Amino acid sequence: MPLIILLGIGALWKGFDLARAPHDRVLRLLVTCLLLLLGGEVLSIPEINSAIDGATAVGVGKVAFNGIYMLGLFVLILFFASSVRGADAVYHRHLRLHSGLLAGVLIALMASMTATPAAMRGHSLGTPYMAEPGIAWFYLVGNAYFVYAYLASGQWALRYARKAAQHLGFGLRIMALGLLGLTLTAVNRMILVALRIGEPGSHEAFNTLNWSLSNWAMGITLTGICYSACVQLLTRLRSMAHHHRMYDELTPLWTALTDAYPELVLDQSPVNSRWRRLRLHRTHEQRFYRRLIECRDGLVRLSPYLTRVASDTDLARASADQLARHITEALALKPTAESSHAERAAVRVAVPVGADLDSDARELIAVSKALHGRQS
């Protein structure tokens, strides 16, 4: 159940991101992977598995669970492969390779279940009929694929851990350790099947130990996933708070300039569809960037009047207090209706020290705070 809950939260969280970027292949693969793994875990619940068998035929639930879970691991590998920069050729190579491999495994599982006598199709690892070829083949083929998929995913996770930021890399390493543990449990299940072909129901202590190892490995994998997800979430929340704060700090300057030039404000036409509203909804970062651009546009429009009220001032390097005073005077000088043929030689205003966006934001925020101080 903890895994089902975590996969559900992850699918919902990334689903919102996908709604805003539906053409992002990497994000689309990640959401698909989470949904498939979630579906596989739900189908593994005994009551649901039995309900599927009751509605169809005995054994269908087991094949469906394994098939959907394997498909989720297949998409996880494709997600890692498609995350490599310039990975189009890599992605298509892995798509062809793993599609063929998965198709062969699924066909083998269905053939094994079909070859198993109807009375034995509700089998498990504890079945006394492990010597039945269809049953033994079902577990050997299925677990062989799990070994391959867990190892491949773990290798990709380690590869990204070496390139990722410290906290994200740490989470990926924990995840890789858990996947290695799951690989070992799949190998142990294959060994158990081989042992129980000649001795049905034997080596129960080994089976119990392997289930315990499986739980620990799954817990470690979940810890790695949760750690990486929590770091990403905290980073996202800090970014949202940071941009929201800067958005508010720009408000006095933005209000003054957009009151004078209302046409600068991006006019978003109403959208009737809720889905389209979700896709077009701006993030805190996008709203901040738009406000910063509108402030810059407003200063460009106002700069001819700034040069008239501060002819002897270097507007590019003037202090925030000086610029706030000159902006107030320029706005008072600006006529309500400007002539479209008027000469307007724009000049640079409040040029930041650095060349990055944060430097630009800090420069305009300082002017905005000084302007707010004059108005209050």
PDB file of N, CA, C and O in Angstrom, residues 255-305:
ATOM      1  N   THR A 255       3.238  48.528 -11.242  1.00  0.00           N
ATOM      2  CA  THR A 255       1.953  49.240 -11.187  1.00  0.00           C
ATOM      3  C   THR A 255       2.093  50.641 -11.767  1.00  0.00           C
ATOM      4  O   THR A 255       1.248  51.094 -12.564  1.00  0.00           O
ATOM      5  N   ALA A 256       3.165  51.340 -11.389  1.00  0.00           N
ATOM      6  CA  ALA A 256       3.377  52.694 -11.891  1.00  0.00           C
ATOM      7  C   ALA A 256       3.543  52.703 -13.409  1.00  0.00           C
ATOM      8  O   ALA A 256       2.973  53.565 -14.104  1.00  0.00           O
ATOM      9  N   LEU A 257       4.298  51.773 -13.943  1.00  0.00           N
ATOM     10  CA  LEU A 257       4.571  51.750 -15.378  1.00  0.00           C
ATOM     11  C   LEU A 257       3.376  51.254 -16.189  1.00  0.00           C
ATOM     12  O   LEU A 257       3.089  51.779 -17.267  1.00  0.00           O
ATOM     13  N   THR A 258       2.670  50.235 -15.692  1.00  0.00           N
ATOM     14  CA  THR A 258       1.527  49.722 -16.454  1.00  0.00           C
ATOM     15  C   THR A 258       0.309  50.626 -16.339  1.00  0.00           C
ATOM     16  O   THR A 258      -0.578  50.582 -17.208  1.00  0.00           O
ATOM     17  N   ASP A 259       0.234  51.437 -15.289  1.00  0.00           N
ATOM     18  CA  ASP A 259      -0.821  52.460 -15.254  1.00  0.00           C
ATOM     19  C   ASP A 259      -0.602  53.477 -16.366  1.00  0.00           C
ATOM     20  O   ASP A 259      -1.561  53.977 -16.972  1.00  0.00           O
ATOM     21  N   ALA A 260       0.679  53.782 -16.613  1.00  0.00           N
ATOM     22  CA  ALA A 260       1.005  54.733 -17.679  1.00  0.00           C
ATOM     23  C   ALA A 260       0.928  54.077 -19.054  1.00  0.00           C
ATOM     24  O   ALA A 260       0.556  54.731 -20.038  1.00  0.00           O
ATOM     25  N   TYR A 261       1.273  52.792 -19.139  1.00  0.00           N
ATOM     26  CA  TYR A 261       1.274  52.066 -20.412  1.00  0.00           C
ATOM     27  C   TYR A 261       0.517  50.742 -20.247  1.00  0.00           C
ATOM     28  O   TYR A 261       1.116  49.665 -20.187  1.00  0.00           O
ATOM     29  N   PRO A 262      -0.792  50.779 -20.138  1.00  0.00           N
ATOM     30  CA  PRO A 262      -1.574  49.547 -19.891  1.00  0.00           C
ATOM     31  C   PRO A 262      -1.437  48.505 -20.998  1.00  0.00           C
ATOM     32  O   PRO A 262      -1.655  47.316 -20.759  1.00  0.00           O
ATOM     33  N   GLU A 263      -1.065  48.938 -22.190  1.00  0.00           N
ATOM     34  CA  GLU A 263      -0.943  48.004 -23.309  1.00  0.00           C
ATOM     35  C   GLU A 263       0.246  47.045 -23.134  1.00  0.00           C
ATOM     36  O   GLU A 263       0.368  46.053 -23.864  1.00  0.00           O
ATOM     37  N   LEU A 264       1.110  47.336 -22.153  1.00  0.00           N
ATOM     38  CA  LEU A 264       2.251  46.445 -21.906  1.00  0.00           C
ATOM     39  C   LEU A 264       1.843  45.125 -21.262  1.00  0.00           C
ATOM     40  O   LEU A 264       2.546  44.120 -21.385  1.00  0.00           O
ATOM     41  N   VAL A 265       0.723  45.113 -20.590  1.00  0.00           N
ATOM     42  CA  VAL A 265       0.301  43.908 -19.854  1.00  0.00           C
ATOM     43  C   VAL A 265      -0.194  42.863 -20.841  1.00  0.00           C
ATOM     44  O   VAL A 265      -1.024  43.148 -21.698  1.00  0.00           O
ATOM     45  N   LEU A 266       0.367  41.660 -20.703  1.00  0.00           N
ATOM     46  CA  LEU A 266      -0.040  40.564 -21.575  1.00  0.00           C
ATOM     47  C   LEU A 266      -1.502  40.253 -21.336  1.00  0.00           C
ATOM     48  O   LEU A 266      -1.918  39.938 -20.223  1.00  0.00           O
ATOM     49  N   ASP A 267      -2.292  40.347 -22.400  1.00  0.00           N
ATOM     50  CA  ASP A 267      -3.729  40.086 -22.291  1.00  0.00           C
ATOM     51  C   ASP A 267      -3.980  38.656 -22.729  1.00  0.00           C
ATOM     52  O   ASP A 267      -3.861  38.332 -23.907  1.00  0.00           O
ATOM     53  N   GLN A 268      -4.301  37.799 -21.776  1.00  0.00           N
ATOM     54  CA  GLN A 268      -4.590  36.400 -22.092  1.00  0.00           C
ATOM     55  C   GLN A 268      -6.083  36.228 -22.298  1.00  0.00           C
ATOM     56  O   GLN A 268      -6.883  36.460 -21.399  1.00  0.00           O
ATOM     57  N   SER A 269      -6.444  35.819 -23.504  1.00  0.00           N
ATOM     58  CA  SER A 269      -7.862  35.657 -23.822  1.00  0.00           C
ATOM     59  C   SER A 269      -8.450  34.527 -22.993  1.00  0.00           C
ATOM     60  O   SER A 269      -7.771  33.561 -22.657  1.00  0.00           O
ATOM     61  N   PRO A 270      -9.748  34.629 -22.649  1.00  0.00           N
ATOM     62  CA  PRO A 270     -10.374  33.600 -21.815  1.00  0.00           C
ATOM     63  C   PRO A 270     -10.396  32.243 -22.511  1.00  0.00           C
ATOM     64  O   PRO A 270     -10.566  32.146 -23.711  1.00  0.00           O
ATOM     65  N   VAL A 271     -10.200  31.206 -21.721  1.00  0.00           N
ATOM     66  CA  VAL A 271     -10.194  29.839 -22.244  1.00  0.00           C
ATOM     67  C   VAL A 271     -11.354  29.080 -21.605  1.00  0.00           C
ATOM     68  O   VAL A 271     -11.483  29.041 -20.390  1.00  0.00           O
ATOM     69  N   ASN A 272     -12.182  28.475 -22.440  1.00  0.00           N
ATOM     70  CA  ASN A 272     -13.383  27.813 -21.922  1.00  0.00           C
ATOM     71  C   ASN A 272     -13.084  26.438 -21.344  1.00  0.00           C
ATOM     72  O   ASN A 272     -13.688  26.011 -20.367  1.00  0.00           O
ATOM     73  N   SER A 273     -12.155  25.726 -21.942  1.00  0.00           N
ATOM     74  CA  SER A 273     -11.861  24.362 -21.505  1.00  0.00           C
ATOM     75  C   SER A 273     -11.037  24.351 -20.228  1.00  0.00           C
ATOM     76  O   SER A 273     -10.026  25.038 -20.130  1.00  0.00           O
ATOM     77  N   ARG A 274     -11.466  23.564 -19.255  1.00  0.00           N
ATOM     78  CA  ARG A 274     -10.693  23.439 -18.019  1.00  0.00           C
ATOM     79  C   ARG A 274      -9.328  22.837 -18.293  1.00  0.00           C
ATOM     80  O   ARG A 274      -8.329  23.204 -17.673  1.00  0.00           O
ATOM     81  N   TRP A 275      -9.279  21.884 -19.225  1.00  0.00           N
ATOM     82  CA  TRP A 275      -8.007  21.253 -19.566  1.00  0.00           C
ATOM     83  C   TRP A 275      -7.043  22.283 -20.149  1.00  0.00           C
ATOM     84  O   TRP A 275      -5.873  22.312 -19.805  1.00  0.00           O
ATOM     85  N   ARG A 276      -7.561  23.143 -21.050  1.00  0.00           N
ATOM     86  CA  ARG A 276      -6.695  24.170 -21.637  1.00  0.00           C
ATOM     87  C   ARG A 276      -6.291  25.201 -20.593  1.00  0.00           C
ATOM     88  O   ARG A 276      -5.180  25.722 -20.629  1.00  0.00           O
ATOM     89  N   ARG A 277      -7.182  25.508 -19.647  1.00  0.00           N
ATOM     90  CA  ARG A 277      -6.817  26.451 -18.580  1.00  0.00           C
ATOM     91  C   ARG A 277      -5.679  25.879 -17.740  1.00  0.00           C
ATOM     92  O   ARG A 277      -4.768  26.582 -17.339  1.00  0.00           O
ATOM     93  N   LEU A 278      -5.739  24.556 -17.489  1.00  0.00           N
ATOM     94  CA  LEU A 278      -4.671  23.919 -16.720  1.00  0.00           C
ATOM     95  C   LEU A 278      -3.362  23.970 -17.484  1.00  0.00           C
ATOM     96  O   LEU A 278      -2.310  24.283 -16.934  1.00  0.00           O
ATOM     97  N   ARG A 279      -3.424  23.704 -18.794  1.00  0.00           N
ATOM     98  CA  ARG A 279      -2.212  23.704 -19.609  1.00  0.00           C
ATOM     99  C   ARG A 279      -1.613  25.101 -19.722  1.00  0.00           C
ATOM    100  O   ARG A 279      -0.396  25.260 -19.745  1.00  0.00           O
ATOM    101  N   LEU A 280      -2.466  26.129 -19.809  1.00  0.00           N
ATOM    102  CA  LEU A 280      -1.988  27.493 -20.018  1.00  0.00           C
ATOM    103  C   LEU A 280      -1.746  28.242 -18.723  1.00  0.00           C
ATOM    104  O   LEU A 280      -1.293  29.381 -18.749  1.00  0.00           O
ATOM    105  N   HIS A 281      -2.067  27.609 -17.584  1.00  0.00           N
ATOM    106  CA  HIS A 281      -1.868  28.281 -16.303  1.00  0.00           C
ATOM    107  C   HIS A 281      -0.391  28.563 -16.079  1.00  0.00           C
ATOM    108  O   HIS A 281       0.459  27.699 -16.227  1.00  0.00           O
ATOM    109  N   ARG A 282      -0.092  29.802 -15.751  1.00  0.00           N
ATOM    110  CA  ARG A 282       1.304  30.184 -15.571  1.00  0.00           C
ATOM    111  C   ARG A 282       1.813  29.777 -14.200  1.00  0.00           C
ATOM    112  O   ARG A 282       1.104  29.883 -13.208  1.00  0.00           O
ATOM    113  N   THR A 283       3.064  29.365 -14.156  1.00  0.00           N
ATOM    114  CA  THR A 283       3.702  29.070 -12.889  1.00  0.00           C
ATOM    115  C   THR A 283       4.159  30.382 -12.258  1.00  0.00           C
ATOM    116  O   THR A 283       4.138  31.443 -12.889  1.00  0.00           O
ATOM    117  N   HIS A 284       4.600  30.302 -10.984  1.00  0.00           N
ATOM    118  CA  HIS A 284       5.122  31.492 -10.313  1.00  0.00           C
ATOM    119  C   HIS A 284       6.328  32.055 -11.073  1.00  0.00           C
ATOM    120  O   HIS A 284       6.485  33.271 -11.169  1.00  0.00           O
ATOM    121  N   GLU A 285       7.158  31.153 -11.598  1.00  0.00           N
ATOM    122  CA  GLU A 285       8.323  31.603 -12.348  1.00  0.00           C
ATOM    123  C   GLU A 285       7.899  32.349 -13.604  1.00  0.00           C
ATOM    124  O   GLU A 285       8.451  33.415 -13.913  1.00  0.00           O
ATOM    125  N   GLN A 286       6.921  31.824 -14.333  1.00  0.00           N
ATOM    126  CA  GLN A 286       6.474  32.466 -15.571  1.00  0.00           C
ATOM    127  C   GLN A 286       5.834  33.819 -15.289  1.00  0.00           C
ATOM    128  O   GLN A 286       6.045  34.784 -16.043  1.00  0.00           O
ATOM    129  N   ARG A 287       5.052  33.906 -14.213  1.00  0.00           N
ATOM    130  CA  ARG A 287       4.428  35.187 -13.864  1.00  0.00           C
ATOM    131  C   ARG A 287       5.488  36.220 -13.496  1.00  0.00           C
ATOM    132  O   ARG A 287       5.395  37.391 -13.872  1.00  0.00           O
ATOM    133  N   PHE A 288       6.526  35.775 -12.764  1.00  0.00           N
ATOM    134  CA  PHE A 288       7.610  36.692 -12.408  1.00  0.00           C
ATOM    135  C   PHE A 288       8.352  37.165 -13.657  1.00  0.00           C
ATOM    136  O   PHE A 288       8.619  38.368 -13.812  1.00  0.00           O
ATOM    137  N   TYR A 289       8.705  36.224 -14.555  1.00  0.00           N
ATOM    138  CA  TYR A 289       9.427  36.613 -15.762  1.00  0.00           C
ATOM    139  C   TYR A 289       8.613  37.607 -16.583  1.00  0.00           C
ATOM    140  O   TYR A 289       9.147  38.570 -17.132  1.00  0.00           O
ATOM    141  N   ARG A 290       7.306  37.359 -16.677  1.00  0.00           N
ATOM    142  CA  ARG A 290       6.457  38.261 -17.451  1.00  0.00           C
ATOM    143  C   ARG A 290       6.439  39.651 -16.808  1.00  0.00           C
ATOM    144  O   ARG A 290       6.522  40.672 -17.501  1.00  0.00           O
ATOM    145  N   ARG A 291       6.336  39.703 -15.500  1.00  0.00           N
ATOM    146  CA  ARG A 291       6.321  41.000 -14.805  1.00  0.00           C
ATOM    147  C   ARG A 291       7.657  41.733 -14.993  1.00  0.00           C
ATOM    148  O   ARG A 291       7.683  42.945 -15.183  1.00  0.00           O
ATOM    149  N   LEU A 292       8.751  41.000 -14.942  1.00  0.00           N
ATOM    150  CA  LEU A 292      10.073  41.607 -15.148  1.00  0.00           C
ATOM    151  C   LEU A 292      10.170  42.192 -16.551  1.00  0.00           C
ATOM    152  O   LEU A 292      10.660  43.323 -16.735  1.00  0.00           O
ATOM    153  N   ILE A 293       9.710  41.455 -17.537  1.00  0.00           N
ATOM    154  CA  ILE A 293       9.739  41.936 -18.922  1.00  0.00           C
ATOM    155  C   ILE A 293       8.868  43.177 -19.081  1.00  0.00           C
ATOM    156  O   ILE A 293       9.251  44.150 -19.749  1.00  0.00           O
ATOM    157  N   GLU A 294       7.692  43.173 -18.448  1.00  0.00           N
ATOM    158  CA  GLU A 294       6.789  44.332 -18.549  1.00  0.00           C
ATOM    159  C   GLU A 294       7.402  45.563 -17.885  1.00  0.00           C
ATOM    160  O   GLU A 294       7.231  46.683 -18.377  1.00  0.00           O
ATOM    161  N   CYS A 295       8.134  45.359 -16.790  1.00  0.00           N
ATOM    162  CA  CYS A 295       8.833  46.486 -16.151  1.00  0.00           C
ATOM    163  C   CYS A 295       9.911  47.031 -17.071  1.00  0.00           C
ATOM    164  O   CYS A 295      10.057  48.256 -17.215  1.00  0.00           O
ATOM    165  N   ARG A 296      10.674  46.152 -17.696  1.00  0.00           N
ATOM    166  CA  ARG A 296      11.709  46.594 -18.626  1.00  0.00           C
ATOM    167  C   ARG A 296      11.100  47.333 -19.827  1.00  0.00           C
ATOM    168  O   ARG A 296      11.596  48.377 -20.249  1.00  0.00           O
ATOM    169  N   ASP A 297      10.015  46.775 -20.359  1.00  0.00           N
ATOM    170  CA  ASP A 297       9.342  47.434 -21.488  1.00  0.00           C
ATOM    171  C   ASP A 297       8.847  48.818 -21.082  1.00  0.00           C
ATOM    172  O   ASP A 297       8.946  49.783 -21.855  1.00  0.00           O
ATOM    173  N   GLY A 298       8.304  48.918 -19.867  1.00  0.00           N
ATOM    174  CA  GLY A 298       7.803  50.202 -19.385  1.00  0.00           C
ATOM    175  C   GLY A 298       8.913  51.227 -19.244  1.00  0.00           C
ATOM    176  O   GLY A 298       8.735  52.414 -19.588  1.00  0.00           O
ATOM    177  N   LEU A 299      10.075  50.802 -18.750  1.00  0.00           N
ATOM    178  CA  LEU A 299      11.203  51.728 -18.615  1.00  0.00           C
ATOM    179  C   LEU A 299      11.716  52.190 -19.970  1.00  0.00           C
ATOM    180  O   LEU A 299      12.124  53.350 -20.137  1.00  0.00           O
ATOM    181  N   VAL A 300      11.695  51.295 -20.950  1.00  0.00           N
ATOM    182  CA  VAL A 300      12.096  51.689 -22.313  1.00  0.00           C
ATOM    183  C   VAL A 300      11.140  52.749 -22.845  1.00  0.00           C
ATOM    184  O   VAL A 300      11.565  53.762 -23.432  1.00  0.00           O
ATOM    185  N   ARG A 301       9.850  52.528 -22.640  1.00  0.00           N
ATOM    186  CA  ARG A 301       8.848  53.492 -23.108  1.00  0.00           C
ATOM    187  C   ARG A 301       8.974  54.835 -22.386  1.00  0.00           C
ATOM    188  O   ARG A 301       8.762  55.901 -22.957  1.00  0.00           O
ATOM    189  N   LEU A 302       9.320  54.774 -21.107  1.00  0.00           N
ATOM    190  CA  LEU A 302       9.385  55.994 -20.300  1.00  0.00           C
ATOM    191  C   LEU A 302      10.733  56.712 -20.430  1.00  0.00           C
ATOM    192  O   LEU A 302      10.841  57.895 -20.081  1.00  0.00           O
ATOM    193  N   SER A 303      11.752  56.029 -20.950  1.00  0.00           N
ATOM    194  CA  SER A 303      13.109  56.591 -20.932  1.00  0.00           C
ATOM    195  C   SER A 303      13.248  57.948 -21.635  1.00  0.00           C
ATOM    196  O   SER A 303      14.050  58.782 -21.174  1.00  0.00           O
ATOM    197  N   PRO A 304      12.518  58.244 -22.736  1.00  0.00           N
ATOM    198  CA  PRO A 304      12.643  59.600 -23.305  1.00  0.00           C
ATOM    199  C   PRO A 304      12.257  60.697 -22.307  1.00  0.00           C
ATOM    200  O   PRO A 304      12.878  61.766 -22.296  1.00  0.00           O
ATOM    201  N   TYR A 305      11.263  60.437 -21.477  1.00  0.00           N
ATOM    202  CA  TYR A 305      10.848  61.423 -20.470  1.00  0.00           C
ATOM    203  C   TYR A 305      11.854  61.456 -19.315  1.00  0.00           C
ATOM    204  O   TYR A 305      12.070  62.506 -18.706  1.00  0.00           O
TER     205      TYR A 305
END
